[in-house]
mmCIF file of C-alpha atoms in Angstrom:
data_model
loop_
_atom_site.group_PDB
_atom_site.id
_atom_site.type_symbol
_atom_site.label_atom_id
_atom_site.label_comp_id
_atom_site.label_asym_id
_atom_site.label_seq_id
_atom_site.Cartn_x
_atom_site.Cartn_y
_atom_site.Cartn_z
ATOM 1 C CA MET A 1 167.964 86.211 142.199
ATOM 2 C CA ARG A 2 169.757 87.394 139.070
ATOM 3 C CA ARG A 3 167.400 85.268 136.979
ATOM 4 C CA PHE A 4 164.375 86.880 138.670
ATOM 5 C CA SER A 5 165.780 90.380 138.070
ATOM 6 C CA PHE A 6 166.383 89.536 134.415
ATOM 7 C CA LEU A 7 162.861 88.219 133.930
ATOM 8 C CA MET A 8 161.302 91.218 135.638
ATOM 9 C CA GLY A 9 163.514 93.393 133.488
ATOM 10 C CA MET A 10 162.059 91.760 130.388
ATOM 11 C CA TYR A 11 158.551 92.446 131.714
ATOM 12 C CA TRP A 12 159.247 96.121 132.387
ATOM 13 C CA LEU A 13 161.042 96.479 129.042
ATOM 14 C CA TRP A 14 157.961 95.125 127.298
ATOM 15 C CA ALA A 15 155.501 97.190 129.321
ATOM 16 C CA GLY A 16 157.680 100.295 129.559
ATOM 17 C CA THR A 17 157.086 101.160 125.909
ATOM 18 C CA ALA A 18 153.727 102.499 127.088
ATOM 19 C CA GLY A 19 155.041 104.172 130.249
ATOM 20 C CA ALA A 20 153.895 107.712 129.529
ATOM 21 C CA CYS A 21 152.175 108.773 132.738
ATOM 22 C CA THR A 22 151.488 112.386 133.692
ATOM 23 C CA THR A 23 150.918 113.876 137.138
ATOM 24 C CA ALA A 24 150.274 117.510 138.045
ATOM 25 C CA ALA A 25 148.942 119.578 140.920
ATOM 26 C CA ILE A 26 146.891 122.773 140.923
ATOM 27 C CA PRO A 27 148.066 124.466 144.128
ATOM 28 C CA GLN A 28 145.900 127.557 143.648
ATOM 29 C CA SER A 29 142.725 125.440 143.788
ATOM 30 C CA LEU A 30 140.796 125.597 147.062
ATOM 31 C CA ASN A 31 140.795 121.816 147.491
ATOM 32 C CA LYS A 32 144.415 121.447 146.333
ATOM 33 C CA LEU A 33 143.810 119.253 143.311
ATOM 34 C CA MET A 34 146.291 116.668 142.084
ATOM 35 C CA LEU A 35 145.711 114.662 138.904
ATOM 36 C CA LYS A 36 147.198 111.558 137.308
ATOM 37 C CA SER A 37 146.964 109.847 133.931
ATOM 38 C CA TYR A 38 148.145 106.241 134.101
ATOM 39 C CA ASP A 39 149.419 105.195 130.677
ATOM 40 C CA TRP A 40 150.403 101.556 130.383
ATOM 41 C CA THR A 41 149.697 98.360 128.486
ATOM 42 C CA GLN A 42 147.309 97.115 131.191
ATOM 43 C CA GLY A 43 144.436 98.807 132.998
ATOM 44 C CA HIS A 44 143.371 96.252 135.595
ATOM 45 C CA GLY A 45 143.911 96.579 139.322
ATOM 46 C CA MET A 46 142.273 97.128 142.666
ATOM 47 C CA ILE A 47 141.701 100.061 144.974
ATOM 48 C CA VAL A 48 142.711 99.116 148.511
ATOM 49 C CA VAL A 49 141.721 100.567 151.887
ATOM 50 C CA ASN A 50 144.922 100.124 153.899
ATOM 51 C CA LYS A 51 144.607 100.142 157.686
ATOM 52 C CA ARG A 52 146.480 102.099 160.321
ATOM 53 C CA ASN A 53 148.449 100.429 163.154
ATOM 54 C CA VAL A 54 149.558 97.444 161.083
ATOM 55 C CA ALA A 55 153.053 95.997 161.585
ATOM 56 C CA LYS A 56 154.902 95.324 158.326
ATOM 57 C CA LYS A 57 158.256 94.130 157.046
ATOM 58 C CA ALA A 58 159.415 95.176 153.592
ATOM 59 C CA LEU A 59 159.219 92.437 150.975
ATOM 60 C CA ASN A 60 162.717 91.899 149.672
ATOM 61 C CA PHE A 61 163.994 89.217 147.319
ATOM 62 C CA TYR A 62 167.641 90.138 147.954
ATOM 63 C CA PRO A 63 169.065 88.034 150.824
ATOM 64 C CA ARG A 64 171.779 90.532 151.791
ATOM 65 C CA ALA A 65 169.453 93.520 151.972
ATOM 66 C CA HIS A 66 169.126 95.383 155.263
ATOM 67 C CA LYS A 67 165.691 94.627 156.669
ATOM 68 C CA LEU A 68 163.038 97.286 157.189
ATOM 69 C CA ALA A 69 160.099 97.041 159.591
ATOM 70 C CA TRP A 70 157.473 99.614 160.590
ATOM 71 C CA THR A 71 153.942 100.021 161.898
ATOM 72 C CA SER A 72 151.539 102.133 159.857
ATOM 73 C CA LYS A 73 150.490 105.362 161.580
ATOM 74 C CA TYR A 74 147.870 106.287 158.995
ATOM 75 C CA GLY A 75 145.287 104.540 156.872
ATOM 76 C CA SER A 76 145.251 105.121 153.127
ATOM 77 C CA VAL A 77 143.483 104.434 149.842
ATOM 78 C CA THR A 78 145.750 103.194 147.068
ATOM 79 C CA PHE A 79 145.604 102.148 143.416
ATOM 80 C CA ASN A 80 147.334 98.778 143.043
ATOM 81 C CA GLN A 81 148.177 96.910 139.852
ATOM 82 C CA HIS A 82 150.980 94.752 141.254
ATOM 83 C CA GLY A 83 149.286 93.499 144.380
ATOM 84 C CA ARG A 84 148.238 94.796 147.767
ATOM 85 C CA GLU A 85 150.962 96.812 149.569
ATOM 86 C CA PHE A 86 152.656 97.716 146.248
ATOM 87 C CA PRO A 87 150.697 100.738 144.998
ATOM 88 C CA LEU A 88 151.087 102.975 141.986
ATOM 89 C CA GLY A 89 149.851 105.861 144.107
ATOM 90 C CA GLY A 90 147.244 106.947 146.604
ATOM 91 C CA MET A 91 146.196 109.211 149.460
ATOM 92 C CA ASN A 92 146.336 108.709 153.214
ATOM 93 C CA GLU A 93 143.843 109.849 155.830
ATOM 94 C CA LYS A 94 145.848 113.034 156.482
ATOM 95 C CA GLY A 95 145.717 113.979 152.804
ATOM 96 C CA LEU A 96 149.300 113.130 151.844
ATOM 97 C CA THR A 97 149.112 112.021 148.214
ATOM 98 C CA LEU A 98 151.811 110.297 146.150
ATOM 99 C CA GLU A 99 152.067 109.127 142.564
ATOM 100 C CA VAL A 100 154.727 107.298 140.578
ATOM 101 C CA MET A 101 155.887 107.914 136.994
ATOM 102 C CA TRP A 102 158.301 106.058 134.746
ATOM 103 C CA LEU A 103 161.806 107.572 134.400
ATOM 104 C CA ASP A 104 164.194 105.731 132.083
ATOM 105 C CA SER A 105 167.217 107.626 133.370
ATOM 106 C CA SER A 106 166.756 106.584 137.020
ATOM 107 C CA GLN A 107 169.939 105.243 138.595
ATOM 108 C CA TYR A 108 169.454 103.817 142.067
ATOM 109 C CA PRO A 109 172.103 103.992 144.826
ATOM 110 C CA ASP A 110 174.665 101.285 145.425
ATOM 111 C CA ALA A 111 174.283 99.093 148.496
ATOM 112 C CA ASP A 112 174.991 100.792 151.814
ATOM 113 C CA SER A 113 174.005 100.465 155.476
ATOM 114 C CA ARG A 114 170.455 101.803 155.102
ATOM 115 C CA PRO A 115 167.385 99.556 155.196
ATOM 116 C CA THR A 116 165.962 98.801 151.760
ATOM 117 C CA ILE A 117 162.554 98.804 150.147
ATOM 118 C CA ASN A 118 161.375 98.242 146.585
ATOM 119 C CA GLU A 119 160.214 101.026 144.289
ATOM 120 C CA LEU A 120 156.455 100.525 144.778
ATOM 121 C CA GLN A 121 156.392 99.626 148.460
ATOM 122 C CA TRP A 122 158.297 102.912 148.984
ATOM 123 C CA ILE A 123 154.991 104.657 148.209
ATOM 124 C CA GLN A 124 153.074 102.615 150.781
ATOM 125 C CA TYR A 125 155.766 103.298 153.376
ATOM 126 C CA GLN A 126 155.416 107.075 152.931
ATOM 127 C CA LEU A 127 151.616 106.912 153.137
ATOM 128 C CA ASP A 128 151.852 104.715 156.241
ATOM 129 C CA ASN A 129 154.248 107.009 158.081
ATOM 130 C CA TYR A 130 153.918 110.661 157.087
ATOM 131 C CA GLU A 131 151.232 113.320 156.827
ATOM 132 C CA SER A 132 152.931 115.956 154.675
ATOM 133 C CA ALA A 133 155.210 116.359 151.672
ATOM 134 C CA LYS A 134 157.644 118.108 154.021
ATOM 135 C CA GLU A 135 157.901 115.009 156.224
ATOM 136 C CA VAL A 136 158.579 112.784 153.221
ATOM 137 C CA TYR A 137 161.228 115.269 152.097
ATOM 138 C CA GLU A 138 162.861 115.388 155.530
ATOM 139 C CA HIS A 139 163.098 111.576 155.645
ATOM 140 C CA ARG A 140 164.082 111.106 151.995
ATOM 141 C CA GLU A 141 167.518 109.644 152.837
ATOM 142 C CA ASP A 142 166.322 107.238 155.547
ATOM 143 C CA LEU A 143 165.807 104.362 153.111
ATOM 144 C CA ARG A 144 167.485 103.029 150.010
ATOM 145 C CA VAL A 145 165.262 101.971 147.144
ATOM 146 C CA GLN A 146 166.399 98.589 145.841
ATOM 147 C CA PRO A 147 164.141 98.070 142.843
ATOM 148 C CA ILE A 148 162.659 94.864 141.609
ATOM 149 C CA TYR A 149 163.262 96.536 138.284
ATOM 150 C CA ALA A 150 161.165 99.605 137.435
ATOM 151 C CA LYS A 151 162.871 102.935 136.845
ATOM 152 C CA VAL A 152 160.624 105.556 138.414
ATOM 153 C CA HIS A 153 160.319 108.913 140.159
ATOM 154 C CA TYR A 154 157.633 110.356 142.426
ATOM 155 C CA LEU A 155 155.474 113.411 143.098
ATOM 156 C CA ALA A 156 154.038 114.003 146.584
ATOM 157 C CA CYS A 157 151.536 116.727 147.565
ATOM 158 C CA ASP A 158 149.587 117.563 150.716
ATOM 159 C CA PRO A 159 146.598 119.633 151.927
ATOM 160 C CA THR A 160 148.693 122.808 152.296
ATOM 161 C CA GLY A 161 149.376 122.787 148.558
ATOM 162 C CA THR A 162 153.025 121.890 149.144
ATOM 163 C CA CYS A 163 154.463 119.386 146.670
ATOM 164 C CA ALA A 164 157.812 117.624 146.356
ATOM 165 C CA THR A 165 159.557 115.543 143.712
ATOM 166 C CA PHE A 166 161.839 112.574 144.418
ATOM 167 C CA GLU A 167 164.211 111.134 141.818
ATOM 168 C CA TYR A 168 167.393 109.086 141.627
ATOM 169 C CA VAL A 169 169.944 110.834 139.409
ATOM 170 C CA ASP A 170 173.478 109.443 139.112
ATOM 171 C CA LYS A 171 172.728 107.131 142.053
ATOM 172 C CA GLN A 172 171.805 110.045 144.313
ATOM 173 C CA MET A 173 168.417 111.084 145.671
ATOM 174 C CA VAL A 174 167.499 114.440 144.109
ATOM 175 C CA ALA A 175 164.463 116.121 145.635
ATOM 176 C CA LYS A 176 162.775 119.495 145.371
ATOM 177 C CA ILE A 177 160.014 120.912 147.539
ATOM 178 C CA GLY A 178 157.723 123.916 147.761
ATOM 179 C CA GLU A 179 159.265 127.133 146.485
ATOM 180 C CA GLU A 180 162.160 125.194 144.942
ATOM 181 C CA MET A 181 159.655 124.002 142.327
ATOM 182 C CA ASP A 182 158.680 126.226 139.398
ATOM 183 C CA VAL A 183 155.618 124.064 138.714
ATOM 184 C CA GLN A 184 154.069 121.005 140.358
ATOM 185 C CA SER A 185 154.140 118.585 137.420
ATOM 186 C CA LEU A 186 155.987 115.403 136.515
ATOM 187 C CA THR A 187 156.070 113.209 133.416
ATOM 188 C CA ASN A 188 158.879 110.938 132.201
ATOM 189 C CA ASP A 189 161.963 113.147 132.193
ATOM 190 C CA THR A 190 163.819 114.456 135.215
ATOM 191 C CA TYR A 191 162.241 117.444 136.899
ATOM 192 C CA ASN A 192 165.215 119.702 136.105
ATOM 193 C CA ASP A 193 165.252 118.749 132.417
ATOM 194 C CA SER A 194 161.494 119.253 132.228
ATOM 195 C CA VAL A 195 161.612 122.720 133.801
ATOM 196 C CA GLY A 196 164.479 123.711 131.504
ATOM 197 C CA PHE A 197 162.305 122.798 128.523
ATOM 198 C CA LEU A 198 159.265 124.503 130.070
ATOM 199 C CA LYS A 199 161.071 127.850 130.291
ATOM 200 C CA LYS A 200 161.377 127.974 126.504
ATOM 201 C CA HIS A 201 157.593 128.316 126.219
ATOM 202 C CA GLN A 202 155.036 131.094 126.396
ATOM 203 C CA GLY A 203 153.893 131.910 129.895
ATOM 204 C CA PHE A 204 157.087 130.539 131.432
ATOM 205 C CA GLY A 205 159.697 132.951 130.089
ATOM 206 C CA GLY A 206 160.051 131.752 126.497
ATOM 207 C CA ASP A 207 158.384 132.410 123.166
ATOM 208 C CA LYS A 208 157.554 128.919 121.912
ATOM 209 C CA PRO A 209 153.855 127.972 121.703
ATOM 210 C CA ILE A 210 152.510 125.324 124.071
ATOM 211 C CA PRO A 211 153.259 121.954 122.376
ATOM 212 C CA GLN A 212 150.519 119.447 121.657
ATOM 213 C CA SER A 213 152.302 116.114 121.164
ATOM 214 C CA ASP A 214 152.288 113.127 123.528
ATOM 215 C CA ALA A 215 156.051 113.312 124.104
ATOM 216 C CA SER A 216 157.057 113.497 127.757
ATOM 217 C CA LEU A 217 158.459 117.039 127.720
ATOM 218 C CA ASP A 218 155.519 118.310 125.684
ATOM 219 C CA ARG A 219 153.054 116.776 128.143
ATOM 220 C CA PHE A 220 154.957 118.385 131.011
ATOM 221 C CA VAL A 221 154.621 121.818 129.414
ATOM 222 C CA ARG A 222 150.974 121.323 128.526
ATOM 223 C CA ALA A 223 149.975 120.009 131.956
ATOM 224 C CA SER A 224 151.840 122.862 133.642
ATOM 225 C CA ALA A 225 150.255 125.491 131.398
ATOM 226 C CA LEU A 226 146.746 124.138 131.900
ATOM 227 C CA ALA A 227 147.247 123.880 135.666
ATOM 228 C CA LYS A 228 148.519 127.463 135.765
ATOM 229 C CA ALA A 229 145.442 128.637 133.822
ATOM 230 C CA PHE A 230 142.987 127.250 136.374
ATOM 231 C CA ASP A 231 140.716 129.869 137.956
ATOM 232 C CA GLU A 232 138.439 128.832 140.810
ATOM 233 C CA ASN A 233 135.972 131.581 139.836
ATOM 234 C CA THR A 234 135.475 130.416 136.259
ATOM 235 C CA HIS A 235 136.257 126.686 136.228
ATOM 236 C CA LYS A 236 134.586 123.716 137.872
ATOM 237 C CA PRO A 237 137.609 122.236 139.653
ATOM 238 C CA VAL A 238 137.182 118.481 139.182
ATOM 239 C CA GLU A 239 135.793 118.833 135.657
ATOM 240 C CA TYR A 240 138.700 121.087 134.725
ATOM 241 C CA ALA A 241 141.210 118.598 136.128
ATOM 242 C CA PHE A 242 139.693 115.843 133.998
ATOM 243 C CA GLU A 243 139.939 118.175 130.984
ATOM 244 C CA ILE A 244 143.673 118.448 131.641
ATOM 245 C CA LEU A 245 143.816 114.649 131.728
ATOM 246 C CA ASN A 246 141.939 114.534 128.422
ATOM 247 C CA SER A 247 144.729 116.655 126.966
ATOM 248 C CA VAL A 248 147.728 114.780 128.341
ATOM 249 C CA GLY A 249 146.301 111.253 128.560
ATOM 250 C CA ALA A 250 144.203 110.522 125.495
ATOM 251 C CA THR A 251 146.114 107.701 123.788
ATOM 252 C CA GLU A 252 145.196 104.020 123.632
ATOM 253 C CA TYR A 253 147.582 103.454 126.541
ATOM 254 C CA SER A 254 145.752 105.877 128.871
ATOM 255 C CA LYS A 255 144.134 103.279 131.133
ATOM 256 C CA PHE A 256 142.781 105.374 134.001
ATOM 257 C CA HIS A 257 142.604 108.949 135.259
ATOM 258 C CA ILE A 258 142.556 110.112 138.888
ATOM 259 C CA VAL A 259 141.701 113.505 140.381
ATOM 260 C CA TYR A 260 142.502 113.917 144.067
ATOM 261 C CA GLU A 261 140.819 116.673 146.082
ATOM 262 C CA ILE A 262 143.521 116.637 148.710
ATOM 263 C CA LYS A 263 142.170 119.162 151.189
ATOM 264 C CA THR A 264 138.794 117.410 151.455
ATOM 265 C CA ARG A 265 140.308 113.933 150.997
ATOM 266 C CA GLN A 266 138.087 112.964 148.073
ATOM 267 C CA ILE A 267 139.275 110.745 145.228
ATOM 268 C CA ASN A 268 137.684 110.788 141.764
ATOM 269 C CA PHE A 269 138.646 108.341 139.032
ATOM 270 C CA ARG A 270 137.568 106.856 135.728
ATOM 271 C CA THR A 271 138.902 104.030 133.574
ATOM 272 C CA ARG A 272 139.221 103.548 129.847
ATOM 273 C CA GLU A 273 136.747 100.663 130.031
ATOM 274 C CA TYR A 274 134.163 102.528 132.148
ATOM 275 C CA PHE A 275 134.611 106.244 131.575
ATOM 276 C CA ARG A 276 131.974 107.561 133.969
ATOM 277 C CA VAL A 277 133.498 109.169 137.053
ATOM 278 C CA LYS A 278 133.537 107.289 140.352
ATOM 279 C CA SER A 279 134.445 108.838 143.694
ATOM 280 C CA VAL A 280 135.694 107.707 147.101
ATOM 281 C CA ASP A 281 135.035 109.727 150.260
ATOM 282 C CA THR A 282 137.998 108.696 152.393
ATOM 283 C CA ASP A 283 136.584 110.385 155.504
ATOM 284 C CA LYS A 284 133.821 107.776 155.578
ATOM 285 C CA LEU A 285 136.133 104.749 155.442
ATOM 286 C CA ASP A 286 137.088 102.618 158.432
ATOM 287 C CA PHE A 287 140.871 102.658 158.798
ATOM 288 C CA ARG A 288 140.920 100.727 162.095
ATOM 289 C CA CYS A 289 142.765 97.455 161.640
ATOM 290 C CA ASP A 290 140.671 95.817 164.361
ATOM 291 C CA GLY A 291 137.457 97.088 162.764
ATOM 292 C CA THR A 292 136.399 95.849 159.332
ATOM 293 C CA LYS A 293 138.636 93.623 157.249
ATOM 294 C CA THR A 294 140.893 95.231 154.659
ATOM 295 C CA GLN A 295 138.643 96.440 151.858
ATOM 296 C CA MET A 296 139.155 96.448 148.104
ATOM 297 C CA LEU A 297 137.361 97.465 144.918
ATOM 298 C CA ASP A 298 137.894 96.307 141.341
ATOM 299 C CA MET A 299 139.297 99.355 139.585
ATOM 300 C CA GLU A 300 137.166 98.599 136.536
ATOM 301 C CA THR A 301 133.895 98.542 138.461
ATOM 302 C CA LYS A 302 130.836 99.551 136.455
ATOM 303 C CA VAL A 303 129.421 101.433 139.432
ATOM 304 C CA GLU A 304 129.454 105.208 139.043
ATOM 305 C CA GLY A 305 129.249 108.074 141.501
ATOM 306 C CA LEU A 306 130.160 107.451 145.150
ATOM 307 C CA VAL A 307 131.530 103.904 145.423
ATOM 308 C CA ASN A 308 132.241 103.619 149.170
ATOM 309 C CA ASP A 309 129.498 101.018 149.590
ATOM 310 C CA SER A 310 130.888 98.917 146.732
ATOM 311 C CA PHE A 311 134.102 97.947 148.528
ATOM 312 C CA VAL A 312 134.334 94.291 149.556
ATOM 313 C CA ALA A 313 136.604 92.302 151.851
ATOM 314 C CA TYR A 314 140.095 91.693 150.471
ATOM 315 C CA THR A 315 140.933 88.107 149.495
ATOM 316 C CA VAL A 316 144.144 86.323 148.604
ATOM 317 C CA ASP A 317 142.459 85.063 145.439
ATOM 318 C CA ALA A 318 141.776 88.622 144.294
ATOM 319 C CA ASN A 319 145.390 89.575 144.967
ATOM 320 C CA LYS A 320 146.551 86.491 143.071
ATOM 321 C CA ALA A 321 144.406 87.407 140.066
ATOM 322 C CA VAL A 322 145.764 90.964 139.937
ATOM 323 C CA ILE A 323 149.403 89.908 140.226
ATOM 324 C CA GLU A 324 149.126 87.039 137.743
ATOM 325 C CA LYS A 325 147.494 89.321 135.184
ATOM 326 C CA SER A 326 150.308 91.834 135.634
ATOM 327 C CA LEU A 327 152.829 89.039 135.055
ATOM 328 C CA GLU A 328 150.964 87.257 132.274
ATOM 329 C CA HIS A 329 153.788 87.774 129.761
ATOM 330 C CA VAL A 330 156.589 86.450 131.995
ATOM 331 C CA GLY A 331 154.868 84.835 134.979
ATOM 332 C CA ALA A 332 155.452 81.261 133.806
ATOM 333 C CA LEU A 333 159.211 81.913 133.842
ATOM 334 C CA ILE A 334 159.406 83.329 137.370
ATOM 335 C CA PRO A 335 160.052 80.789 140.146
ATOM 336 C CA PRO A 336 156.686 79.844 141.718
ATOM 337 C CA ALA A 337 158.072 80.403 145.219
ATOM 338 C CA ILE A 338 158.752 84.061 144.420
ATOM 339 C CA VAL A 339 155.335 84.610 142.872
ATOM 340 C CA ASN A 340 153.664 82.933 145.842
ATOM 341 C CA ALA A 341 155.623 85.065 148.338
ATOM 342 C CA TRP A 342 154.500 88.148 146.438
ATOM 343 C CA ILE A 343 150.860 87.046 146.418
ATOM 344 C CA ARG A 344 150.826 86.041 150.098
ATOM 345 C CA TYR A 345 152.884 88.941 151.380
ATOM 346 C CA PRO A 346 149.869 90.794 152.902
ATOM 347 C CA GLU A 347 149.364 87.835 155.238
ATOM 348 C CA THR A 348 152.681 88.705 156.898
ATOM 349 C CA THR A 349 151.305 92.057 158.079
ATOM 350 C CA VAL A 350 149.854 92.086 161.608
ATOM 351 C CA CYS A 351 147.236 94.338 163.212
ATOM 352 C CA GLN A 352 148.489 95.803 166.498
ATOM 353 C CA GLN A 353 144.910 96.152 167.794
ATOM 354 C CA ASN A 354 144.922 99.395 169.781
ATOM 355 C CA ASN A 355 143.892 102.034 167.261
#
């Protein structure tokens, strides 16, 4: 297990040099927009339609970990680069939306009596179980994140415009919600450090001009300032959100952009390879686990506009291809049994039929 952790650490160390993601919300927008720039060395992946009423057990490579099992209450649409059930972010059928960002300073808790889950499946668990940022906040101490390796933090928002941040600082969960938050943005520094820097700038109590670099704190200020400047009467909401993403995610590492219209449960995205905007109407998807098979879509599809009809049935081979591409720099060094368990994990989930 130590060898696996070391190898995954080498992967994240290599890839983490490009970990410069930005997420922000525009709570004054009618449809409660949330936007994400995914900045990484790789841009592949799949969009997955996850079903409700599916029994799951957390995938854990640590034999002494306390086991976690649950049954999904809600269906969701997620963006997955490390395999099905391990999303980078997504939205559930109630509108709860979560995204992950890199945070070098993350320090996860020591082992205790709580059940454990890894840092990406934590996102799927929240989407499976809760319908609001408040619910996620209220249950924030129920689980202990035991990472495979990645150092991350999270932003969650919901149809009311309420957002919450979740971070591990000095081995403790630190979370803020609603009015505790000065702005609804997150980059790659802690929320408190980012807000402290923000308050030195024009429009937020300081006199410094809005910075224009790609540094984490500068992106936080710029995203927050642009979100604050949004006016429903003068701006086209989705177009404006993509303009913010153009500002904070325009480097060679900016692999895809997402704009969530949370209140109407619409998802808009574009990739570096195929820049035209695609959209998913989640209200028209079948989230019944005893209905259609789990659906997926290549994130780099050339289709544009509404892509609901382009989803196809999920396959193990597709999951294998996504995971192996993610691990292409270290995959040959990871024990095959671990890689296979990762690839085949979705087969351990079981539909409970009565939806």
